């Protein structure tokens, strides 16, 4: 069955959502073909027949009319990349370590993933680097990887090949070492939910374990699509689920500090506009933000006049809102959820 990449694109893989304007045509640099031809091995039926068959298979699955050329280069790193040429053609680069580590079926996932980057014009996205903490650029970069994984999975004969490719890439181990238990591996995602890693918010790629979990969930939607079902609603729900799971992995169930602080003072400003923080308001705020923060707010109200307390609250509101400016989409979504729970505090 032919794969239409646009149908499966992760909906948060959209630069406009993050406030970026991209121009795919002006983002293409000089040709990489001459250097590739002089330094790498070109994939062809006469030189690397198994890998050439993989490229042809993926191209057929995606119905690609765009010319493409594949190369293998010597490297101990398990890497792959894809680039567009000035004439619109596509170059695919696969490291020797990747070819040695993965089976042809697993390479199929990787090649489909790389073709997706070219199809979605990810080369035109604003540069994101873990060393340059720009929350939105990094978040968009992670979203692009989810889209690419979906197309890679759609080009596989089974989801197991996709997950095995991810596990092998994560571990660097081949089939002689892996006793592949999918359920056991996916449990790592549950552990990550319980023990969030704040550094994930500054990574260009989602955690491999969460990519695997997202791929498994997408596979179910993909099978429904193959059966002719309407998957629009399911895909949107899945997108939201994946996006929130990535946020929780980085910040825990409570969300990022910047979102919580901005939401707390937004709600406090509404609740205390009359100079009184009643018991119902206290209970709801304590449930969401903790008793300590509510008690501190109460002490502020008791120590100040009505105008003085409101002035302090407004000052903190303005400061946290300024810090929140340009926050990630995940933080904005979390902020909106916090504030929506207090919609009656108007």
Short mmCIF file of C-alpha atoms in Angstrom, two decimals:
data_model
loop_
_atom_site.label_atom_id
_atom_site.label_comp_id
_atom_site.label_asym_id
_atom_site.label_seq_id
_atom_site.Cartn_x
_atom_site.Cartn_y
_atom_site.Cartn_z
CA UNK A 1 0.00 0.00 0.00
CA UNK A 2 1.34 3.42 -0.96
CA UNK A 3 2.17 5.71 1.94
CA UNK A 4 1.09 9.36 1.84
CA UNK A 5 3.47 11.07 4.31
CA UNK A 6 1.29 14.17 4.63
CA UNK A 7 -1.55 12.04 6.07
CA UNK A 8 0.56 10.91 9.00
CA UNK A 9 2.53 14.04 9.83
CA UNK A 10 2.61 14.73 13.57
CA UNK A 11 0.48 17.83 14.01
CA UNK A 12 3.00 19.54 16.29
CA UNK A 13 5.54 19.24 13.48
CA UNK A 14 4.52 22.64 12.16
CA UNK A 15 6.93 25.62 12.26
CA UNK A 16 4.07 28.11 12.07
CA UNK A 17 2.73 26.75 15.35
CA UNK A 18 5.96 27.92 16.98
CA UNK A 19 6.02 31.29 15.24
CA UNK A 20 8.59 30.40 12.57
CA UNK A 21 8.36 31.17 8.86
CA UNK A 22 10.34 28.78 6.68
CA UNK A 23 11.22 28.85 3.00
CA UNK A 24 12.36 25.41 1.79
CA UNK A 25 13.81 26.76 -1.45
CA UNK A 26 16.14 29.34 0.09
CA UNK A 27 17.28 26.91 2.81
CA UNK A 28 19.14 24.60 0.43
CA UNK A 29 22.89 25.18 0.33
CA UNK A 30 25.53 24.06 -2.11
CA UNK A 31 25.50 20.61 -3.66
CA UNK A 32 26.93 17.79 -1.52
CA UNK A 33 27.05 15.37 -4.44
CA UNK A 34 30.64 16.02 -5.62
CA UNK A 35 32.07 15.45 -2.14
CA UNK A 36 29.88 12.37 -1.63
CA UNK A 37 31.04 10.87 -4.94
CA UNK A 38 34.69 11.48 -4.08
CA UNK A 39 34.65 10.27 -0.45
CA UNK A 40 31.83 7.73 -0.01
CA UNK A 41 30.53 4.54 -1.64
CA UNK A 42 27.50 5.03 -3.83
CA UNK A 43 24.72 2.54 -3.21
CA UNK A 44 23.81 0.57 -6.31
CA UNK A 45 22.63 -2.89 -7.29
CA UNK A 46 26.11 -3.76 -8.45
CA UNK A 47 27.93 -2.62 -5.28
CA UNK A 48 25.53 -2.80 -2.33
CA UNK A 49 22.54 -4.78 -3.65
CA UNK A 50 20.75 -5.36 -0.32
CA UNK A 51 20.83 -1.69 0.64
CA UNK A 52 19.94 -0.65 -2.89
CA UNK A 53 16.84 -2.86 -2.64
CA UNK A 54 15.92 -1.09 0.61
CA UNK A 55 16.15 2.32 -1.07
CA UNK A 56 14.01 1.13 -3.97
CA UNK A 57 11.44 -0.39 -1.61
CA UNK A 58 11.08 2.81 0.41
CA UNK A 59 10.91 4.92 -2.73
CA UNK A 60 8.13 2.70 -4.09
CA UNK A 61 6.20 2.77 -0.79
CA UNK A 62 6.29 6.55 -0.74
CA UNK A 63 5.60 6.90 -4.44
CA UNK A 64 8.64 9.13 -4.81
CA UNK A 65 9.17 10.79 -8.15
CA UNK A 66 12.10 12.78 -6.76
CA UNK A 67 15.52 11.46 -7.89
CA UNK A 68 17.62 10.17 -5.00
CA UNK A 69 21.09 8.78 -4.47
CA UNK A 70 22.33 6.76 -1.50
CA UNK A 71 25.82 6.60 -0.03
CA UNK A 72 27.55 4.61 2.69
CA UNK A 73 30.38 6.27 4.59
CA UNK A 74 32.89 4.89 7.08
CA UNK A 75 32.05 5.73 10.69
CA UNK A 76 31.89 3.93 14.05
CA UNK A 77 28.73 5.92 14.83
CA UNK A 78 25.28 4.54 13.93
CA UNK A 79 24.07 7.52 11.97
CA UNK A 80 21.96 8.36 8.94
CA UNK A 81 21.05 11.64 7.31
CA UNK A 82 19.30 13.02 4.30
CA UNK A 83 19.79 16.23 2.35
CA UNK A 84 18.22 18.03 -0.57
CA UNK A 85 20.27 19.17 -3.52
CA UNK A 86 19.81 22.50 -5.33
CA UNK A 87 18.17 20.61 -8.24
CA UNK A 88 15.58 19.08 -5.86
CA UNK A 89 17.10 15.61 -5.75
CA UNK A 90 17.72 13.83 -2.45
CA UNK A 91 20.92 12.34 -1.03
CA UNK A 92 20.75 9.65 1.66
CA UNK A 93 23.81 8.92 3.79
CA UNK A 94 24.16 5.79 5.91
CA UNK A 95 27.12 5.06 8.19
CA UNK A 96 28.97 1.77 7.93
CA UNK A 97 28.24 1.07 11.61
CA UNK A 98 24.52 1.41 10.93
CA UNK A 99 24.67 -1.05 8.04
CA UNK A 100 26.64 -3.54 10.13
CA UNK A 101 24.28 -3.24 13.10
CA UNK A 102 20.85 -3.42 11.42
CA UNK A 103 19.15 -5.96 9.21
CA UNK A 104 17.91 -4.78 5.79
CA UNK A 105 14.34 -4.66 7.19
CA UNK A 106 15.51 -2.42 10.03
CA UNK A 107 17.48 -0.24 7.63
CA UNK A 108 14.15 0.20 5.82
CA UNK A 109 12.81 2.04 8.88
CA UNK A 110 15.88 4.29 9.01
CA UNK A 111 15.75 5.12 5.30
CA UNK A 112 12.00 5.85 5.47
CA UNK A 113 12.72 8.11 8.44
CA UNK A 114 15.36 10.01 6.47
CA UNK A 115 13.20 10.32 3.36
CA UNK A 116 10.51 11.83 5.59
CA UNK A 117 12.90 14.57 6.68
CA UNK A 118 13.33 15.48 3.02
CA UNK A 119 9.61 15.19 2.23
CA UNK A 120 8.60 17.47 5.12
CA UNK A 121 11.36 20.01 4.30
CA UNK A 122 12.83 19.67 7.78
CA UNK A 123 16.09 21.10 6.40
CA UNK A 124 14.32 24.46 6.30
CA UNK A 125 13.45 24.48 9.99
CA UNK A 126 15.33 26.93 12.24
CA UNK A 127 18.53 25.39 13.51
CA UNK A 128 18.13 23.79 16.93
CA UNK A 129 21.08 22.97 19.14
CA UNK A 130 21.08 21.48 22.62
CA UNK A 131 23.89 23.95 23.38
CA UNK A 132 21.66 26.91 22.52
CA UNK A 133 18.59 26.66 24.75
CA UNK A 134 15.73 27.91 22.59
CA UNK A 135 12.68 26.04 23.87
CA UNK A 136 10.58 26.39 20.74
CA UNK A 137 13.27 25.47 18.22
CA UNK A 138 14.17 22.38 20.23
CA UNK A 139 10.54 21.41 20.65
CA UNK A 140 9.98 21.72 16.88
CA UNK A 141 13.10 19.61 16.28
CA UNK A 142 11.74 16.85 18.52
CA UNK A 143 8.37 17.03 16.78
CA UNK A 144 10.04 16.58 13.39
CA UNK A 145 11.54 13.31 14.63
CA UNK A 146 8.10 11.95 15.54
CA UNK A 147 6.84 12.63 12.00
CA UNK A 148 9.91 10.98 10.49
CA UNK A 149 9.53 7.90 12.72
CA UNK A 150 5.97 7.45 11.51
CA UNK A 151 6.98 7.38 7.88
CA UNK A 152 9.84 5.04 8.67
CA UNK A 153 7.42 2.68 10.40
CA UNK A 154 4.96 2.90 7.51
CA UNK A 155 7.75 1.71 5.19
CA UNK A 156 8.49 -1.37 7.34
CA UNK A 157 6.91 -4.77 6.92
CA UNK A 158 6.24 -4.82 10.67
CA UNK A 159 6.48 -2.50 13.67
CA UNK A 160 8.95 -4.90 15.30
CA UNK A 161 11.58 -3.96 12.71
CA UNK A 162 11.11 -0.29 13.56
CA UNK A 163 11.35 -0.85 17.30
CA UNK A 164 14.35 -3.15 16.93
CA UNK A 165 16.09 -0.47 14.88
CA UNK A 166 15.43 2.04 17.67
CA UNK A 167 16.60 -0.35 20.40
CA UNK A 168 19.75 -1.29 18.50
CA UNK A 169 20.55 2.34 17.84
CA UNK A 170 20.06 3.14 21.52
CA UNK A 171 22.18 0.23 22.78
CA UNK A 172 24.70 -0.21 19.98
CA UNK A 173 24.18 -3.98 20.31
CA UNK A 174 23.42 -6.43 17.52
CA UNK A 175 21.16 -9.49 17.41
CA UNK A 176 23.72 -11.73 19.10
CA UNK A 177 23.20 -9.80 22.35
CA UNK A 178 19.57 -8.72 22.24
CA UNK A 179 16.84 -10.88 23.73
CA UNK A 180 14.08 -8.64 22.51
CA UNK A 181 11.17 -8.33 24.93
CA UNK A 182 9.10 -5.37 23.75
CA UNK A 183 6.98 -5.15 26.90
CA UNK A 184 10.06 -5.13 29.11
CA UNK A 185 11.69 -2.41 27.04
CA UNK A 186 8.61 -0.20 27.01
CA UNK A 187 8.49 -0.30 30.81
CA UNK A 188 11.38 2.14 30.74
CA UNK A 189 8.90 4.76 29.59
CA UNK A 190 6.82 4.22 32.73
CA UNK A 191 9.94 4.66 34.86
CA UNK A 192 10.77 7.89 33.02
CA UNK A 193 7.30 9.19 33.79
CA UNK A 194 7.92 8.59 37.50
CA UNK A 195 11.45 10.03 37.36
CA UNK A 196 11.39 12.94 34.86
CA UNK A 197 14.61 14.17 33.25
CA UNK A 198 14.64 18.01 32.90
CA UNK A 199 17.50 17.81 30.38
CA UNK A 200 15.06 16.32 27.85
CA UNK A 201 13.59 19.80 27.31
CA UNK A 202 16.96 20.85 25.87
CA UNK A 203 17.44 17.89 23.55
CA UNK A 204 17.04 17.98 19.76
CA UNK A 205 15.56 14.44 19.77
CA UNK A 206 12.89 12.78 21.92
CA UNK A 207 14.09 9.98 24.22
CA UNK A 208 14.45 6.76 22.22
CA UNK A 209 12.16 4.90 24.62
CA UNK A 210 9.37 7.44 24.05
CA UNK A 211 9.94 7.29 20.30
CA UNK A 212 9.43 3.52 20.54
CA UNK A 213 6.25 3.93 22.58
CA UNK A 214 4.94 6.51 20.11
CA UNK A 215 5.71 4.19 17.20
CA UNK A 216 3.81 1.29 18.79
CA UNK A 217 0.76 3.48 19.30
CA UNK A 218 0.99 4.84 15.77
CA UNK A 219 1.18 1.33 14.36
CA UNK A 220 -2.34 0.67 15.59
CA UNK A 221 -3.59 3.78 13.78
CA UNK A 222 -1.65 2.77 10.69
CA UNK A 223 -3.34 -0.63 10.59
CA UNK A 224 -6.73 1.09 10.79
CA UNK A 225 -5.75 3.33 7.88
CA UNK A 226 -4.78 0.27 5.84
CA UNK A 227 -8.21 -1.17 6.59
CA UNK A 228 -9.81 1.95 5.12
CA UNK A 229 -10.94 3.51 8.42
CA UNK A 230 -11.13 7.26 9.01
CA UNK A 231 -8.19 7.93 11.34
CA UNK A 232 -8.31 11.73 11.66
CA UNK A 233 -9.75 11.83 15.18
CA UNK A 234 -7.61 8.94 16.44
CA UNK A 235 -4.48 10.53 15.02
CA UNK A 236 -5.24 13.87 16.66
CA UNK A 237 -5.85 12.16 20.00
CA UNK A 238 -2.60 10.25 19.61
CA UNK A 239 -0.72 13.43 18.79
CA UNK A 240 -1.97 15.07 21.98
CA UNK A 241 -1.09 11.99 24.01
CA UNK A 242 2.46 11.85 22.65
CA UNK A 243 3.00 15.57 23.12
CA UNK A 244 1.85 15.45 26.74
CA UNK A 245 3.94 12.35 27.43
CA UNK A 246 7.06 14.11 26.17
CA UNK A 247 6.26 17.05 28.45
CA UNK A 248 5.75 14.79 31.47
CA UNK A 249 9.01 12.96 30.78
CA UNK A 250 10.85 16.28 31.03
CA UNK A 251 8.89 18.07 33.75
CA UNK A 252 6.79 15.48 35.54
CA UNK A 253 3.06 15.58 36.07
CA UNK A 254 3.31 19.09 37.56
CA UNK A 255 4.66 20.67 34.39
CA UNK A 256 7.48 23.17 33.91
CA UNK A 257 8.23 25.72 36.62
CA UNK A 258 7.73 28.63 34.23
CA UNK A 259 4.21 27.40 33.37
CA UNK A 260 3.28 26.77 37.00
CA UNK A 261 4.55 30.15 38.18
CA UNK A 262 2.77 32.08 35.42
CA UNK A 263 -0.46 30.14 36.05
CA UNK A 264 -0.28 30.55 39.83
CA UNK A 265 -0.03 34.34 39.71
CA UNK A 266 -2.64 34.61 36.95
CA UNK A 267 -5.07 32.68 39.13
CA UNK A 268 -4.03 34.52 42.29
CA UNK A 269 -4.70 37.84 40.59
CA UNK A 270 -8.23 36.75 39.73
CA UNK A 271 -8.98 35.11 43.07
CA UNK A 272 -7.68 38.00 45.16
CA UNK A 273 -9.19 40.83 43.13
CA UNK A 274 -11.72 41.36 45.94
CA UNK A 275 -9.03 41.18 48.62
CA UNK A 276 -10.30 37.85 49.92
CA UNK A 277 -9.07 34.32 49.28
CA UNK A 278 -12.05 32.22 50.36
CA UNK A 279 -11.84 28.60 51.50
CA UNK A 280 -13.03 27.15 48.22
CA UNK A 281 -10.40 29.12 46.31
CA UNK A 282 -7.72 28.09 48.81
CA UNK A 283 -8.61 24.42 48.53
CA UNK A 284 -8.56 24.40 44.74
CA UNK A 285 -5.30 26.32 44.52
CA UNK A 286 -3.66 24.13 47.18
CA UNK A 287 -4.68 20.99 45.28
CA UNK A 288 -2.96 22.25 42.15
CA UNK A 289 -0.01 24.28 43.43
CA UNK A 290 0.56 22.98 46.96
CA UNK A 291 -0.39 24.19 50.43
CA UNK A 292 2.87 26.10 50.98
CA UNK A 293 2.27 28.47 48.06
CA UNK A 294 -1.29 29.14 49.15
CA UNK A 295 -0.23 29.82 52.75
CA UNK A 296 2.41 32.27 51.51
CA UNK A 297 -0.25 34.03 49.44
CA UNK A 298 -2.54 34.25 52.47
CA UNK A 299 0.25 35.79 54.56
CA UNK A 300 0.82 38.38 51.85
CA UNK A 301 -2.87 39.32 51.92
CA UNK A 302 -2.88 39.57 55.70
CA UNK A 303 0.27 41.72 55.82
CA UNK A 304 -0.79 44.25 53.19
CA UNK A 305 -3.65 46.57 52.49
CA UNK A 306 -5.96 45.58 49.65
CA UNK A 307 -4.19 47.92 47.22
CA UNK A 308 -0.76 46.91 48.49
CA UNK A 309 -1.48 43.19 48.16
CA UNK A 310 -2.88 43.65 44.67
CA UNK A 311 0.18 45.65 43.68
CA UNK A 312 2.49 42.86 44.85
CA UNK A 313 0.43 40.24 43.05
CA UNK A 314 0.42 42.30 39.86
CA UNK A 315 4.20 42.73 40.09
CA UNK A 316 4.73 38.99 40.39
CA UNK A 317 2.20 38.36 37.62
CA UNK A 318 4.04 40.69 35.25
CA UNK A 319 7.41 39.16 36.10
CA UNK A 320 6.29 35.57 35.60
CA UNK A 321 4.44 36.46 32.41
CA UNK A 322 7.63 38.06 31.07
CA UNK A 323 9.56 34.88 31.93
CA UNK A 324 6.80 32.87 30.25
CA UNK A 325 7.10 34.85 27.01
CA UNK A 326 8.49 32.57 24.32
CA UNK A 327 7.99 29.45 26.45
CA UNK A 328 7.58 26.09 24.74
CA UNK A 329 4.22 25.05 23.31
CA UNK A 330 4.12 22.30 25.94
CA UNK A 331 4.43 24.91 28.70
CA UNK A 332 1.72 27.02 27.09
CA UNK A 333 -0.61 24.05 26.90
CA UNK A 334 0.08 23.24 30.54
CA UNK A 335 -0.55 26.89 31.51
CA UNK A 336 -3.86 26.87 29.64
CA UNK A 337 -4.93 23.69 31.46
CA UNK A 338 -4.06 25.18 34.85
CA UNK A 339 -5.97 28.38 34.14
CA UNK A 340 -8.96 26.52 32.67
CA UNK A 341 -9.41 24.69 35.98
CA UNK A 342 -9.97 28.07 37.60
CA UNK A 343 -12.26 29.53 34.97
CA UNK A 344 -14.74 30.59 37.66
CA UNK A 345 -12.14 32.87 39.25
CA UNK A 346 -13.20 35.79 37.08
#
